[in-house]
Structures are given as C-alpha cells and as structure tokens.
Amino acid sequence: MTGRIIDGKAVAAGVRADVAAAVKNLPAQPALAVVLVGDDPASQVYVASKAKMTNEVGMRSIEIRLPRETTQDELLARVAALSADPDVDGILVQLPLPKHISEPAILAALDPMKDVDGLTEASAGKLVLGKPGLRPCTPVGCVILARTERPDLAGANVVVIGRSILVGKPAALLFLEQNATVTLAHSKTRDLKMVCRGADILVAAVGRPEMVRGDWVRPGAIVIDVGTNRVPAPEKGEGKTKLVGDVCFPEAIEVAAAVTPSPGGVGPMTIACLLRNTVLAACARRGWTVPAPLAAG
Ligand code: NAP
C-alpha cells in the first residue's frame, strides 16, 4: 500500500489565499511586526520570508532588526512600544533570542491581543480553558493538515510525540478541542512504538531525524511530521546537508493512508497560520467582524 502525500505547500497557499481575501474585506490594513535580534542565518531567512508573505496577502509588514548586543531592557522597550502602538496588530519576536535575554520576560511584555505566535501565558491559558484566543501557529497547521484527510476528528485516536510548549503540548490541546482522544508521548514514554501503533493520527514533534519508522505506523493512519532536522547528505557531495523530518518518510508512506513530507508539509503552514492569526488579532482588538472564509475555521 502506498499512502498519499499531504501537500503542505498547497494547503498553506490556500490558507494564504483565504487570508488575502479576508484582508480585502477589512476596514483598514492590518500590520504585523517581526522583531529579530542578532544575525542567525536561519532566523534571517524566516523573517525575510514572513515579511514577503505578509505583503503578498495585502498586510503591512514592519521588520525590526536589532544587533546581537541588544540588552534585555532595550528589547523590552521595543516590545512595549509595539504593544502600545494602535496601528500594530500582531507582534512576533523571532526565537530563539540570544542567551543574555530571557524569553519569558520578553513574552510577558507582549500585549496578549497582539500575540500572533500564541506563546504568551494569556494565550496558553485561554487554550487550556477552551476560551477563544490566538493559538500557536505550528500546531494549528498540524490540525488543518490532519483535517484535509479527516475533516471530522471526533473520536480519532491521536498520538502526539513531544511535549514542548511550542508544538507538542498545544497540538495535544488543539486535537482535544476537536474531540479527538489524545495521548501525549515524550522521552519517558514506555514502549513508544506500541503507543504510536494505536494512533489514527500520529504527530511527530521530537527533533530526532527519522525516529518514527514504518512499523510504528498503524496501517491507514495519518502521519503529521513536524520535525525539521538538518543531516549530512554525502550523496549530494562532500560536506553537503539536507533536511529530514522526525518520520522516516519512505517507510511511513508504505503503511499510512497519508503522510506530510518534511520539508514541504507542516513548515509552510506555520507562516500561513501566522498571517491568519494577524487578521484574527486585528479583528478581535479593533472590534471588526472576522470576514469569511476565515470566520469558519
Ligand atoms: P523540543 O522543544 O526539543 O521538544 C522535543 C520533545 O520531544 C520533548 O518533549 C522531548 O521529550 C521529546 N523527545 C525527545 N526525544 C524523544 C524520544 N527519544 N522519544 C520520545 N520523545 C522524545 O522541540 P520542538 O520545539 O517541539 O520541535 C520539535 C521538532 O519540530 C524539531 O525538529 C523542530 O525543528 C521542529 N519544528 C518545526 C516547526 C515548523 O514550522 N515546521 C516549528 C517548530 C518546531 P521530553 O519533554 O521528555 O524531553
């Protein structure tokens, strides 16, 4: 049996098209501010592509690039100013921050109404309480991708491997919100392979290249691979590398009903959901009605 490839790029393009359509129906143009501290090359690429896509969907992008030596107080002042600015709808502080800056301290300074990454304590609390709020982008992307294969997740057995604040924990809560039966597995889980084999939907957010093998996957399951791991690729030449997921894709696709590739699966959904969150944040803060089709999701 060969499963389907869940095309995250295509699904993400659809979400961005919905965002662009929604933006056209808003009374004013929302603005997303992205703050980058330091010169980490990967973060620079993310920030540039976020700015490009923000503009493409018709929103205003504000890029703030600060030197690595920026102090915590200076960054706090920047975030506080953006939080107070009535023309800014969403704020994203690119993580990780340099070691001398406390991430929780910065997140605490961020207006929760503008928390488009869904990482503040206020947003996390609303998620746990089941109240409306801004949800973390990558886990929302996982749920959207799973629903392309199984629109009604009620009663599905979902196993999430990984319990990080960024991905695993909120993913588990979001699948629970969809009335799935959720197991949250982690490094201390006993007999992980057997736990995974019970999953109708298996979400891997571990950070270990190709850890999930084909015989961990229940025949007919849906596999969502969040992992992005850089590994050596001698077949491409000396010193070359490539990205792989937490799932061994060639093995999983032989067993599963559908699998997200990595790259090209969850990754593109993260930015699309960030843009979606910016519209939702603008509507909530400014008292606008959320335009269709974003209102539905
Ligand atoms: P993280 O903070 O390092 O968390 C990893 C989780 O995996 C932890 O909960 C850990 O368990 C668990 N784990 C580690 N080794 C394990 C093992 N052998 N068996 C079972 N569980 C194990 O990582 P993260 O931030 O959640 O990211 C996970 C992956 O997703 C990474 O590859 C990252 O690059 C990727 N990611 C992708 C996107 C995207 O947009 N595509 C976004 C975010 C992250 P313990 O808690 O017990 O230590």
Short mmCIF file of C-alpha atoms and ligand atoms in Angstrom, two decimals:
data_model
loop_
_atom_site.label_atom_id
_atom_site.label_comp_id
_atom_site.label_asym_id
_atom_site.label_seq_id
_atom_site.Cartn_x
_atom_site.Cartn_y
_atom_site.Cartn_z
CA MET A 1 0.00 0.00 0.00
CA THR A 2 1.25 3.48 -0.80
CA GLY A 3 -0.27 6.42 1.01
CA ARG A 4 -0.98 9.93 -0.16
CA ILE A 5 1.45 12.80 0.28
CA ILE A 6 -0.23 15.67 2.14
CA ASP A 7 0.91 18.72 0.19
CA GLY A 8 1.56 21.32 2.89
CA LYS A 9 2.67 23.90 0.33
CA ALA A 10 -0.67 23.69 -1.50
CA VAL A 11 -2.74 23.74 1.71
CA ALA A 12 -0.71 26.70 3.01
CA ALA A 13 -1.24 28.55 -0.29
CA GLY A 14 -4.97 28.00 0.20
CA VAL A 15 -4.84 29.44 3.74
CA ARG A 16 -2.88 32.47 2.46
CA ALA A 17 -5.44 32.97 -0.33
CA ASP A 18 -8.21 32.96 2.31
CA VAL A 19 -6.22 35.50 4.35
CA ALA A 20 -5.73 37.73 1.29
CA ALA A 21 -9.46 37.59 0.52
CA ALA A 22 -10.26 38.43 4.16
CA VAL A 23 -7.83 41.37 4.23
CA LYS A 24 -9.60 42.94 1.22
CA ASN A 25 -12.82 42.99 3.26
CA LEU A 26 -11.36 44.69 6.33
CA PRO A 27 -11.94 48.40 7.08
CA ALA A 28 -8.17 49.01 7.30
CA GLN A 29 -4.90 47.25 6.52
CA PRO A 30 -3.58 45.12 9.42
CA ALA A 31 0.11 45.32 10.30
CA LEU A 32 2.44 42.56 11.51
CA ALA A 33 5.68 43.49 13.29
CA VAL A 34 8.51 40.96 13.37
CA VAL A 35 11.44 41.58 15.70
CA LEU A 36 14.76 39.84 15.06
CA VAL A 37 17.69 40.12 17.46
CA GLY A 38 21.09 39.03 16.15
CA ASP A 39 22.25 37.61 12.83
CA ASP A 40 21.38 33.92 12.98
CA PRO A 41 21.20 32.96 9.26
CA ALA A 42 18.18 30.64 9.62
CA SER A 43 16.23 33.29 11.56
CA GLN A 44 17.11 35.91 8.92
CA VAL A 45 15.64 33.67 6.21
CA TYR A 46 12.44 33.08 8.25
CA VAL A 47 12.00 36.78 8.94
CA ALA A 48 12.53 37.75 5.30
CA SER A 49 10.02 35.19 4.10
CA LYS A 50 7.48 36.25 6.74
CA ALA A 51 7.80 39.88 5.56
CA LYS A 52 7.40 38.87 1.90
CA MET A 53 4.29 36.79 2.54
CA THR A 54 2.78 39.45 4.82
CA ASN A 55 3.00 41.92 1.94
CA GLU A 56 1.70 39.35 -0.56
CA VAL A 57 -1.56 38.90 1.38
CA GLY A 58 -2.06 42.66 1.47
CA MET A 59 -0.94 43.41 5.03
CA ARG A 60 1.72 45.82 6.20
CA SER A 61 4.99 44.29 7.35
CA ILE A 62 7.16 46.00 9.95
CA GLU A 63 10.63 44.48 10.27
CA ILE A 64 12.75 45.42 13.27
CA ARG A 65 16.30 44.06 13.15
CA LEU A 66 18.39 44.61 16.26
CA PRO A 67 22.06 43.79 16.90
CA ARG A 68 23.03 40.72 18.95
CA GLU A 69 24.32 43.05 21.72
CA THR A 70 20.80 44.48 22.31
CA THR A 71 20.10 44.38 26.04
CA GLN A 72 17.01 42.83 27.57
CA ASP A 73 15.81 46.27 28.67
CA GLU A 74 16.20 47.67 25.15
CA LEU A 75 14.21 44.77 23.69
CA LEU A 76 11.57 45.10 26.42
CA ALA A 77 11.21 48.79 25.50
CA ARG A 78 10.78 47.91 21.79
CA VAL A 79 8.14 45.27 22.53
CA ALA A 80 6.32 47.61 24.90
CA ALA A 81 6.29 50.34 22.22
CA LEU A 82 4.87 47.93 19.62
CA SER A 83 2.30 46.69 22.15
CA ALA A 84 1.18 50.29 22.75
CA ASP A 85 1.10 51.25 19.04
CA PRO A 86 -2.57 51.24 17.90
CA ASP A 87 -1.53 50.66 14.28
CA VAL A 88 0.27 47.37 15.04
CA ASP A 89 -1.99 44.30 15.09
CA GLY A 90 0.46 41.44 15.53
CA ILE A 91 3.90 41.15 17.12
CA LEU A 92 6.27 38.24 16.63
CA VAL A 93 9.60 38.11 18.40
CA GLN A 94 11.73 35.65 16.46
CA LEU A 95 13.00 32.87 18.75
CA PRO A 96 15.50 31.78 19.88
CA LEU A 97 16.80 35.00 21.44
CA PRO A 98 20.46 35.47 22.37
CA LYS A 99 21.33 33.76 25.68
CA HIS A 100 21.52 37.02 27.69
CA ILE A 101 17.83 37.78 27.06
CA SER A 102 15.06 35.97 28.95
CA GLU A 103 12.37 34.76 26.54
CA PRO A 104 9.66 34.56 29.23
CA ALA A 105 10.43 38.17 30.25
CA ILE A 106 10.02 39.37 26.66
CA LEU A 107 6.81 37.38 26.12
CA ALA A 108 5.42 38.88 29.34
CA ALA A 109 5.84 42.37 27.86
CA LEU A 110 3.83 41.50 24.77
CA ASP A 111 0.19 42.60 24.55
CA PRO A 112 -1.71 39.24 24.50
CA MET A 113 -4.16 40.75 21.97
CA LYS A 114 -1.20 41.01 19.55
CA ASP A 115 0.35 37.62 20.41
CA VAL A 116 0.13 36.11 16.92
CA ASP A 117 2.56 33.33 17.87
CA GLY A 118 0.17 32.28 20.65
CA LEU A 119 3.03 31.89 23.12
CA THR A 120 2.14 34.25 25.99
CA GLU A 121 0.78 32.92 29.27
CA ALA A 122 -2.55 34.57 28.47
CA SER A 123 -2.84 32.73 25.14
CA ALA A 124 -1.76 29.42 26.68
CA GLY A 125 -4.29 29.88 29.49
CA LYS A 126 -7.11 30.54 27.03
CA LEU A 127 -6.18 27.41 25.10
CA VAL A 128 -6.28 25.29 28.25
CA LEU A 129 -9.58 26.86 29.34
CA GLY A 130 -11.11 26.42 25.88
CA LYS A 131 -11.69 30.17 25.52
CA PRO A 132 -11.33 31.97 22.18
CA GLY A 133 -7.81 33.27 21.67
CA LEU A 134 -4.73 33.23 19.47
CA ARG A 135 -3.42 29.68 19.06
CA PRO A 136 0.22 28.71 18.32
CA CYS A 137 0.79 28.59 14.56
CA THR A 138 2.60 25.28 14.01
CA PRO A 139 0.10 23.16 16.00
CA VAL A 140 -2.83 24.89 14.23
CA GLY A 141 -1.13 23.94 10.96
CA CYS A 142 -0.97 20.30 12.13
CA VAL A 143 -4.72 20.23 12.83
CA ILE A 144 -5.56 21.84 9.47
CA LEU A 145 -3.38 19.31 7.63
CA ALA A 146 -4.92 16.35 9.51
CA ARG A 147 -8.40 17.66 8.65
CA THR A 148 -7.60 17.70 4.93
CA GLU A 149 -7.60 13.91 5.26
CA ARG A 150 -10.19 13.50 8.02
CA PRO A 151 -12.43 16.57 8.34
CA ASP A 152 -14.17 15.28 11.48
CA LEU A 153 -11.60 14.35 14.11
CA ALA A 154 -14.16 13.45 16.80
CA GLY A 155 -13.23 10.14 18.39
CA ALA A 156 -9.94 9.79 16.48
CA ASN A 157 -7.03 8.38 18.46
CA VAL A 158 -4.30 10.99 18.20
CA VAL A 159 -0.79 10.38 19.47
CA VAL A 160 1.47 13.43 19.72
CA ILE A 161 5.16 12.68 20.33
CA GLY A 162 6.83 15.66 22.01
CA ARG A 163 5.52 17.91 24.78
CA SER A 164 7.23 21.23 24.05
CA ILE A 165 5.44 24.49 24.82
CA LEU A 166 5.88 25.50 21.17
CA VAL A 167 4.46 22.40 19.47
CA GLY A 168 3.60 19.19 21.34
CA LYS A 169 1.54 20.48 24.28
CA PRO A 170 -0.59 22.95 22.30
CA ALA A 171 -1.02 20.39 19.50
CA ALA A 172 -2.43 17.91 22.03
CA LEU A 173 -4.87 20.53 23.35
CA LEU A 174 -5.95 21.58 19.85
CA PHE A 175 -6.68 17.97 18.85
CA LEU A 176 -8.59 17.59 22.13
CA GLU A 177 -10.61 20.69 21.17
CA GLN A 178 -11.56 18.73 18.02
CA ASN A 179 -12.91 15.95 20.28
CA ALA A 180 -10.07 13.56 19.48
CA THR A 181 -8.80 11.14 22.14
CA VAL A 182 -5.26 12.35 22.71
CA THR A 183 -2.13 10.66 24.02
CA LEU A 184 0.83 12.95 24.68
CA ALA A 185 4.07 10.94 24.46
CA HIS A 186 7.58 12.09 25.36
CA SER A 187 11.07 10.85 26.18
CA LYS A 188 9.89 8.95 29.26
CA THR A 189 7.00 7.17 27.50
CA ARG A 190 7.30 3.40 27.77
CA ASP A 191 7.09 1.30 24.60
CA LEU A 192 6.68 4.32 22.35
CA LYS A 193 6.42 2.18 19.22
CA MET A 194 3.34 0.37 20.55
CA VAL A 195 1.79 3.66 21.70
CA CYS A 196 2.29 5.08 18.19
CA ARG A 197 0.78 1.99 16.58
CA GLY A 198 -2.51 2.82 18.33
CA ALA A 199 -2.76 6.17 16.54
CA ASP A 200 -5.27 7.03 13.84
CA ILE A 201 -3.34 10.28 13.62
CA LEU A 202 0.34 10.33 14.58
CA VAL A 203 2.01 13.71 15.12
CA ALA A 204 5.81 13.67 15.49
CA ALA A 205 7.37 16.78 17.08
CA VAL A 206 10.57 15.41 18.53
CA GLY A 207 13.60 16.83 16.74
CA ARG A 208 15.18 13.42 16.06
CA PRO A 209 15.82 12.61 12.40
CA GLU A 210 13.63 9.79 11.06
CA MET A 211 12.99 8.37 14.52
CA VAL A 212 9.47 7.18 13.63
CA ARG A 213 9.84 4.08 11.45
CA GLY A 214 7.30 2.42 9.18
CA ASP A 215 6.49 -0.29 11.75
CA TRP A 216 5.49 2.43 14.27
CA VAL A 217 2.63 3.45 11.99
CA ARG A 218 -0.77 1.79 12.09
CA PRO A 219 -1.90 0.77 8.58
CA GLY A 220 -4.20 3.51 7.26
CA ALA A 221 -3.07 6.15 9.78
CA ILE A 222 -2.48 9.83 9.01
CA VAL A 223 1.06 10.96 9.85
CA ILE A 224 1.91 14.60 10.53
CA ASP A 225 5.67 15.19 10.66
CA VAL A 226 6.60 18.44 12.41
CA GLY A 227 10.32 17.68 12.60
CA THR A 228 12.88 19.57 10.58
CA ASN A 229 16.35 18.18 11.12
CA ARG A 230 19.50 19.01 9.18
CA VAL A 231 21.57 15.88 8.50
CA PRO A 232 24.68 15.13 6.41
CA ALA A 233 23.93 14.30 2.75
CA PRO A 234 27.11 12.76 1.29
CA GLU A 235 25.11 11.72 -1.81
CA LYS A 236 24.84 15.45 -2.66
CA GLY A 237 28.58 16.00 -2.31
CA GLU A 238 31.16 16.37 0.42
CA GLY A 239 30.05 18.49 3.35
CA LYS A 240 26.50 18.88 1.97
CA THR A 241 23.42 18.59 4.17
CA LYS A 242 19.68 18.10 3.73
CA LEU A 243 16.53 18.46 5.82
CA VAL A 244 14.61 15.42 7.03
CA GLY A 245 11.65 15.04 9.35
CA ASP A 246 11.15 13.05 12.55
CA VAL A 247 9.45 10.38 10.44
CA CYS A 248 11.17 8.00 8.03
CA PHE A 249 9.03 9.13 5.09
CA PRO A 250 9.77 6.29 2.60
CA GLU A 251 8.78 3.68 5.20
CA ALA A 252 5.78 5.56 6.59
CA ILE A 253 4.22 6.25 3.18
CA GLU A 254 4.14 2.48 2.52
CA VAL A 255 1.90 1.90 5.55
CA ALA A 256 -0.04 5.11 6.21
CA ALA A 257 -3.10 6.50 4.44
CA ALA A 258 -1.34 9.85 4.18
CA VAL A 259 1.90 11.49 5.36
CA THR A 260 3.17 15.06 5.38
CA PRO A 261 6.64 15.35 3.85
CA SER A 262 9.34 17.35 5.60
CA PRO A 263 10.21 19.79 4.20
CA GLY A 264 7.01 20.77 2.37
CA GLY A 265 4.46 19.71 4.97
CA VAL A 266 3.98 21.45 8.31
CA GLY A 267 6.65 24.11 7.68
CA PRO A 268 4.73 26.18 5.09
CA MET A 269 1.63 26.04 7.32
CA THR A 270 3.38 27.88 10.14
CA ILE A 271 3.71 31.17 8.26
CA ALA A 272 0.25 30.82 6.70
CA CYS A 273 -1.26 30.39 10.19
CA LEU A 274 0.76 33.37 11.45
CA LEU A 275 -0.85 35.55 8.77
CA ARG A 276 -4.27 34.11 9.64
CA ASN A 277 -3.64 34.92 13.32
CA THR A 278 -2.73 38.51 12.40
CA VAL A 279 -6.14 39.02 10.78
CA LEU A 280 -7.88 37.36 13.75
CA ALA A 281 -5.89 39.57 16.16
CA ALA A 282 -6.76 42.73 14.22
CA CYS A 283 -10.45 41.82 14.22
CA ALA A 284 -10.54 40.98 17.94
CA ARG A 285 -8.67 44.13 19.01
CA ARG A 286 -10.37 46.57 16.67
CA GLY A 287 -13.86 45.12 17.04
CA TRP A 288 -14.15 44.08 13.38
CA THR A 289 -16.19 41.10 12.22
CA VAL A 290 -13.93 38.29 11.02
CA PRO A 291 -14.51 38.08 7.26
CA ALA A 292 -15.46 34.79 5.62
CA PRO A 293 -13.81 32.37 4.95
CA LEU A 294 -11.54 32.88 8.00
CA ALA A 295 -14.59 33.05 10.26
CA ALA A 296 -15.38 29.41 9.51
CA GLY A 297 -12.05 27.96 10.69
P1 NAP B 1 11.84 20.40 21.72
O1 NAP B 1 11.46 21.60 22.49
O2 NAP B 1 13.25 19.95 21.70
O3 NAP B 1 10.94 19.19 22.28
C1 NAP B 1 11.15 17.88 21.84
C2 NAP B 1 10.19 16.95 22.52
O4 NAP B 1 10.46 15.64 22.03
C3 NAP B 1 10.32 16.90 24.04
O5 NAP B 1 9.05 16.95 24.64
C4 NAP B 1 11.01 15.58 24.31
O6 NAP B 1 10.57 14.92 25.46
C5 NAP B 1 10.57 14.74 23.13
N1 NAP B 1 11.57 13.71 22.83
C6 NAP B 1 12.91 13.87 22.64
N2 NAP B 1 13.49 12.69 22.41
C7 NAP B 1 12.50 11.77 22.44
C8 NAP B 1 12.46 10.36 22.29
N3 NAP B 1 13.56 9.64 22.04
N4 NAP B 1 11.27 9.74 22.40
C9 NAP B 1 10.15 10.43 22.67
N5 NAP B 1 10.12 11.76 22.81
C10 NAP B 1 11.28 12.42 22.72
O7 NAP B 1 11.41 20.52 20.19
P2 NAP B 1 10.21 21.35 19.48
O8 NAP B 1 10.49 22.79 19.56
O9 NAP B 1 8.89 20.83 19.95
O10 NAP B 1 10.43 20.90 17.97
C11 NAP B 1 10.29 19.54 17.58
C12 NAP B 1 10.67 19.42 16.11
O11 NAP B 1 9.78 20.20 15.34
C13 NAP B 1 12.08 19.93 15.78
O12 NAP B 1 12.61 19.14 14.72
C14 NAP B 1 11.83 21.34 15.25
O13 NAP B 1 12.82 21.77 14.35
C15 NAP B 1 10.52 21.14 14.56
N6 NAP B 1 9.69 22.36 14.44
C16 NAP B 1 9.20 22.64 13.20
C17 NAP B 1 8.39 23.77 13.04
C18 NAP B 1 7.83 24.05 11.69
O14 NAP B 1 7.32 25.12 11.44
N7 NAP B 1 7.86 23.09 10.77
C19 NAP B 1 8.09 24.60 14.11
C20 NAP B 1 8.61 24.26 15.37
C21 NAP B 1 9.39 23.13 15.53
P3 NAP B 1 10.88 15.43 26.97
O15 NAP B 1 9.95 16.58 27.20
O16 NAP B 1 10.57 14.25 27.82
O17 NAP B 1 12.33 15.84 26.99
#
